[in-house]
Amino acid sequence: MKVFKNFTDYTSQTPLALSLGMFDGVHLGHKSIIDELLKIGSENNLETAVLTFWPHPRFVFNPNEDLKLLNTLEEKKSLMEKYGIDNLFLKEFDDEFRNLTGEEFVRQILIDKLNVKYLIIGYDHSFGKNKSGNFELLQKLSKELDFEVEQMEAINIHENNISSTKVRNALLAGNIRTANEMLGYSYSVSGTVVHGKKIGRTIGYPTANIETDSIKLLPKKGAYIVEVSVKGQLYKGMLSVGTNPTVNGEKLTVEVYILNFEGDIYDEKITVKFRDFLHEEIKFEGLEKLIERLDEDKRLTEKFGF
């Protein structure tokens, strides 16, 4: 997959089948668009492309908003490549771009610069200044500018449309299985293992503290069953998102106890995939009660089928 930071880097005149949007999470709704792009590309000898924005436009419009994303940039790139996209355009949402009307965007960017011959958009997608671009505009321009346009229907799970917002809300409610079902894969968080207070090792549950990307959404505070990838090996794990209230912690941390693992992994990058929710964050009366709960969490994690 070729990645372009701006359109001036792109010089190919190979016609494109393209879709545009944020694609945060690259969930099953997005996957249906990508699958259609691949089908159209194969049938019409077109390269496939996704045009997305980095950073998220909401960071531009609302710089003080504490927006968390489902994907880091590396995760988004990885998913797009895994699903078979040929070209990924990562456009900065700068002043010049944000002031383009929907029609100017189609004429100047999609047609003149990118040579788009087939455009696929999501069921609720709008674009351009003041959201002046929509499916109706595309239908009108397609005849004049000689491209085809298709609007995808919403993908439903349990009679609910899938969206990045709904995935985000499921994670924030601790509904891991629902979120994973909408994503089509297990939600993951990656980061570097850093030094913590090392309290876990004193009670038989040494944990790896993970320093995560500041823009990455963390699920609600609580304990989770996770799958841990360390140095190419997979392990079961129990992960805590929270402040460790039993020992009067204040800082939000992400800590994972890796079952059947020994070794020094400080400064290593590890990835955890969330598989199920165990329980809310609890402030125990003492370490004995905490250990009892950890023992039960370990039993449930060992029993959980990966």
XYZ file of C-alpha atoms in Angstrom:
306
model
C 0.000 0.000 0.000
C 1.268 3.461 -0.926
C 0.726 6.276 1.584
C 0.581 9.942 0.558
C 0.723 12.834 3.021
C -0.552 15.311 0.441
C -1.813 15.270 -3.102
C 1.298 16.859 -4.616
C 3.197 13.616 -3.833
C 0.750 11.691 -5.993
C 1.641 11.673 -9.685
C 0.037 8.492 -11.031
C -2.668 8.926 -13.641
C -4.033 5.441 -13.059
C -7.790 5.899 -12.547
C -9.005 5.338 -9.001
C -11.944 3.776 -7.231
C -12.003 5.889 -4.075
C -13.872 6.429 -0.840
C -13.456 9.274 1.625
C -14.114 9.759 5.318
C -12.478 9.461 8.724
C -12.695 5.646 8.876
C -12.016 5.808 12.640
C -11.942 2.226 13.865
C -12.142 0.800 10.323
C -15.237 -1.066 11.587
C -17.525 -3.438 9.674
C -19.381 -0.523 8.088
C -16.082 0.754 6.711
C -15.085 -2.795 5.763
C -18.205 -3.089 3.572
C -17.096 0.056 1.694
C -13.567 -1.305 1.292
C -14.880 -4.645 0.011
C -17.012 -2.810 -2.556
C -13.991 -0.718 -3.597
C -11.943 -3.884 -4.132
C -14.732 -5.456 -6.183
C -15.190 -2.340 -8.360
C -11.431 -1.948 -8.764
C -11.018 -5.542 -9.876
C -13.930 -5.415 -12.316
C -12.902 -2.088 -13.899
C -9.098 -2.215 -13.737
C -8.949 0.649 -11.220
C -6.572 1.097 -8.303
C -8.315 1.436 -4.933
C -7.863 4.420 -2.640
C -9.111 5.852 0.629
C -8.896 9.566 1.337
C -8.948 10.319 5.039
C -7.808 13.121 7.310
C -5.014 13.281 9.845
C -5.287 14.736 12.362
C -9.044 14.411 12.863
C -10.904 17.573 11.685
C -12.522 17.870 15.125
C -9.062 18.687 16.516
C -9.101 21.689 14.144
C -12.665 22.820 14.804
C -12.586 22.142 18.560
C -8.943 22.304 19.715
C -9.978 22.157 23.385
C -12.107 19.042 22.952
C -10.599 15.957 24.593
C -11.392 13.700 21.640
C -10.094 10.136 21.813
C -9.836 7.981 18.696
C -10.377 4.286 18.062
C -7.227 4.075 15.925
C -3.802 5.604 16.067
C -2.409 6.520 12.662
C -0.269 3.366 12.577
C -3.265 1.185 13.418
C -5.354 2.793 10.684
C -2.578 2.285 8.125
C -2.190 -1.339 9.202
C -5.908 -2.102 8.868
C -6.160 -0.427 5.456
C -3.192 -2.444 4.212
C -4.552 -5.664 5.709
C -7.873 -5.143 3.910
C -6.132 -4.634 0.555
C -6.304 -0.892 -0.220
C -3.742 0.244 -2.846
C -3.437 3.941 -1.931
C -4.036 5.820 1.304
C -4.239 9.634 1.242
C -3.727 11.297 4.636
C -4.822 14.875 4.093
C -4.161 17.557 6.677
C -7.368 19.466 7.339
C -5.788 22.890 6.820
C -7.482 26.259 6.184
C -7.202 25.988 2.412
C -8.812 22.578 2.384
C -11.565 23.316 4.889
C -12.710 26.289 2.795
C -13.315 24.232 -0.350
C -16.988 23.836 -1.172
C -18.272 20.373 -1.949
C -18.227 21.107 -5.687
C -14.715 22.602 -5.599
C -13.478 19.532 -3.718
C -14.924 17.200 -6.358
C -13.574 19.191 -9.307
C -10.151 20.240 -7.968
C -9.205 17.241 -5.835
C -11.136 14.128 -6.835
C -11.150 14.695 -10.594
C -8.224 17.005 -11.480
C -5.651 15.664 -9.000
C -6.686 12.091 -8.264
C -8.417 11.007 -11.491
C -11.286 9.330 -9.629
C -13.530 7.249 -11.880
C -15.639 5.547 -9.215
C -16.557 7.106 -5.878
C -18.145 5.262 -2.968
C -19.469 7.106 0.081
C -21.120 5.984 3.300
C -24.839 6.242 3.920
C -24.573 9.478 5.924
C -21.461 11.118 4.478
C -21.189 14.824 3.704
C -18.123 16.889 2.819
C -16.918 20.354 1.855
C -17.439 23.723 3.512
C -20.690 23.862 5.490
C -21.248 20.204 4.490
C -22.212 21.399 1.022
C -21.183 18.114 -0.574
C -23.549 15.146 -0.488
C -24.763 12.241 -2.588
C -27.167 14.413 -4.573
C -24.355 16.793 -5.586
C -22.168 13.839 -6.579
C -24.933 12.379 -8.731
C -25.319 15.724 -10.516
C -21.567 16.201 -11.107
C -20.902 12.586 -12.093
C -22.604 13.017 -15.457
C -20.644 16.161 -16.330
C -17.286 14.948 -15.014
C -17.543 11.324 -16.163
C -17.320 9.335 -12.946
C -19.637 6.905 -11.232
C -20.876 7.302 -7.674
C -22.358 4.813 -5.236
C -23.790 5.322 -1.755
C -23.468 2.342 0.582
C -26.283 1.295 2.858
C -25.682 1.240 6.611
C -24.435 -2.037 8.081
C -26.564 -3.247 10.977
C -25.845 -5.449 13.969
C -28.804 -6.331 16.194
C -30.886 -3.815 14.180
C -28.472 -0.961 15.017
C -26.425 0.920 12.442
C -22.707 0.543 13.032
C -20.801 3.800 13.525
C -17.536 4.914 15.100
C -19.548 6.772 17.756
C -21.447 3.605 18.691
C -18.196 1.627 18.947
C -16.748 4.366 21.136
C -19.840 4.400 23.371
C -19.757 0.612 23.737
C -16.118 0.741 24.875
C -16.850 3.548 27.321
C -19.634 1.406 28.788
C -17.359 -1.641 29.073
C -19.358 -3.532 26.424
C -16.288 -5.125 24.884
C -18.056 -7.923 23.047
C -20.486 -5.475 21.411
C -17.640 -3.172 20.375
C -15.633 -6.073 18.946
C -18.668 -7.326 17.055
C -19.091 -3.928 15.385
C -15.363 -3.618 14.667
C -15.005 -7.115 13.237
C -11.838 -7.593 15.306
C -10.752 -7.277 18.939
C -10.174 -3.708 20.081
C -6.515 -3.244 20.954
C -4.191 -0.855 22.729
C -0.415 -0.765 22.238
C 2.285 0.950 24.205
C 5.676 0.789 25.834
C 6.134 -0.973 29.163
C 7.274 1.566 31.769
C 8.144 1.421 35.468
C 5.242 1.675 37.909
C 4.907 1.445 41.689
C 5.646 -2.306 41.556
C 2.964 -3.101 44.158
C 1.675 -6.011 42.091
C 4.854 -8.031 42.472
C 4.562 -7.854 46.279
C 1.175 -9.655 46.160
C 2.022 -12.264 43.521
C 0.583 -10.363 40.566
C 3.394 -8.430 38.879
C 1.959 -6.161 36.194
C 3.336 -4.429 33.132
C 2.458 -0.733 33.065
C 1.641 0.327 29.504
C 2.237 3.894 28.357
C -0.416 4.390 25.673
C -0.857 6.995 22.940
C -2.593 10.081 24.345
C -5.185 10.181 21.537
C -6.168 6.518 21.897
C -9.512 5.764 23.510
C -9.326 3.585 26.620
C -12.375 1.543 27.649
C -14.145 2.408 30.902
C -12.323 1.924 34.189
C -12.361 -1.680 35.284
C -10.800 -5.107 34.793
C -10.666 -6.984 31.493
C -9.689 -10.303 29.975
C -7.121 -9.560 27.268
C -4.830 -11.272 24.822
C -1.272 -9.963 25.114
C 1.298 -9.915 22.330
C 4.878 -9.816 23.651
C 7.848 -10.278 21.325
C 5.689 -12.148 18.829
C 4.206 -14.512 21.428
C 0.571 -14.515 22.602
C -0.514 -14.853 26.233
C -3.691 -14.530 28.236
C -3.799 -11.539 30.519
C -5.834 -9.606 33.095
C -5.803 -5.880 32.456
C -6.797 -2.996 34.678
C -7.743 0.488 33.491
C -7.980 2.746 36.526
C -6.304 4.581 39.374
C -5.650 1.693 41.814
C -7.955 3.112 44.516
C -7.129 0.296 46.979
C -3.602 1.703 47.333
C -4.765 5.343 47.037
C -3.599 5.778 43.476
C -4.526 8.950 41.598
C -3.035 8.671 38.110
C -4.943 6.696 35.463
C -2.888 3.656 34.489
C -3.154 0.686 32.153
C -1.632 -2.397 33.773
C -1.655 -5.991 32.606
C -0.818 -9.199 34.475
C 0.398 -11.690 31.873
C -0.418 -15.305 32.704
C 2.379 -17.887 32.466
C 4.982 -15.268 31.651
C 8.277 -14.349 33.244
C 10.868 -11.907 32.043
C 11.961 -8.283 31.911
C 9.982 -6.395 29.273
C 10.637 -2.801 30.346
C 10.872 -0.529 27.271
C 9.304 -3.250 25.102
C 6.281 -2.391 22.984
C 3.362 -4.714 23.682
C -0.202 -4.938 22.375
C -3.275 -6.011 24.303
C -6.509 -7.100 22.628
C -9.636 -6.685 24.737
C -11.721 -9.855 24.832
C -14.188 -9.426 27.709
C -15.120 -7.246 30.691
C -14.528 -8.693 34.154
C -15.803 -6.033 36.546
C -15.891 -2.345 37.455
C -12.993 -0.689 39.235
C -13.293 -1.594 42.925
C -11.763 -0.044 46.036
C -11.094 -2.992 48.342
C -10.848 -2.756 52.127
C -7.345 -4.141 52.021
C -4.814 -6.123 50.007
C -6.281 -9.480 51.137
C -9.621 -8.689 49.500
C -7.793 -7.437 46.404
C -5.839 -10.699 46.160
C -9.056 -12.726 46.505
C -10.564 -10.815 43.595
C -7.392 -11.200 41.521
C -7.444 -14.937 42.148
C -11.041 -15.087 40.876
C -10.186 -12.902 37.864
C -7.300 -15.242 37.067
C -9.603 -18.273 37.255
C -12.070 -16.618 34.852
C -9.261 -15.592 32.480
C -7.781 -19.106 32.405
C -11.222 -20.518 31.687
C -11.991 -17.992 28.918
C -11.764 -19.510 25.428
C -9.559 -17.519 23.042
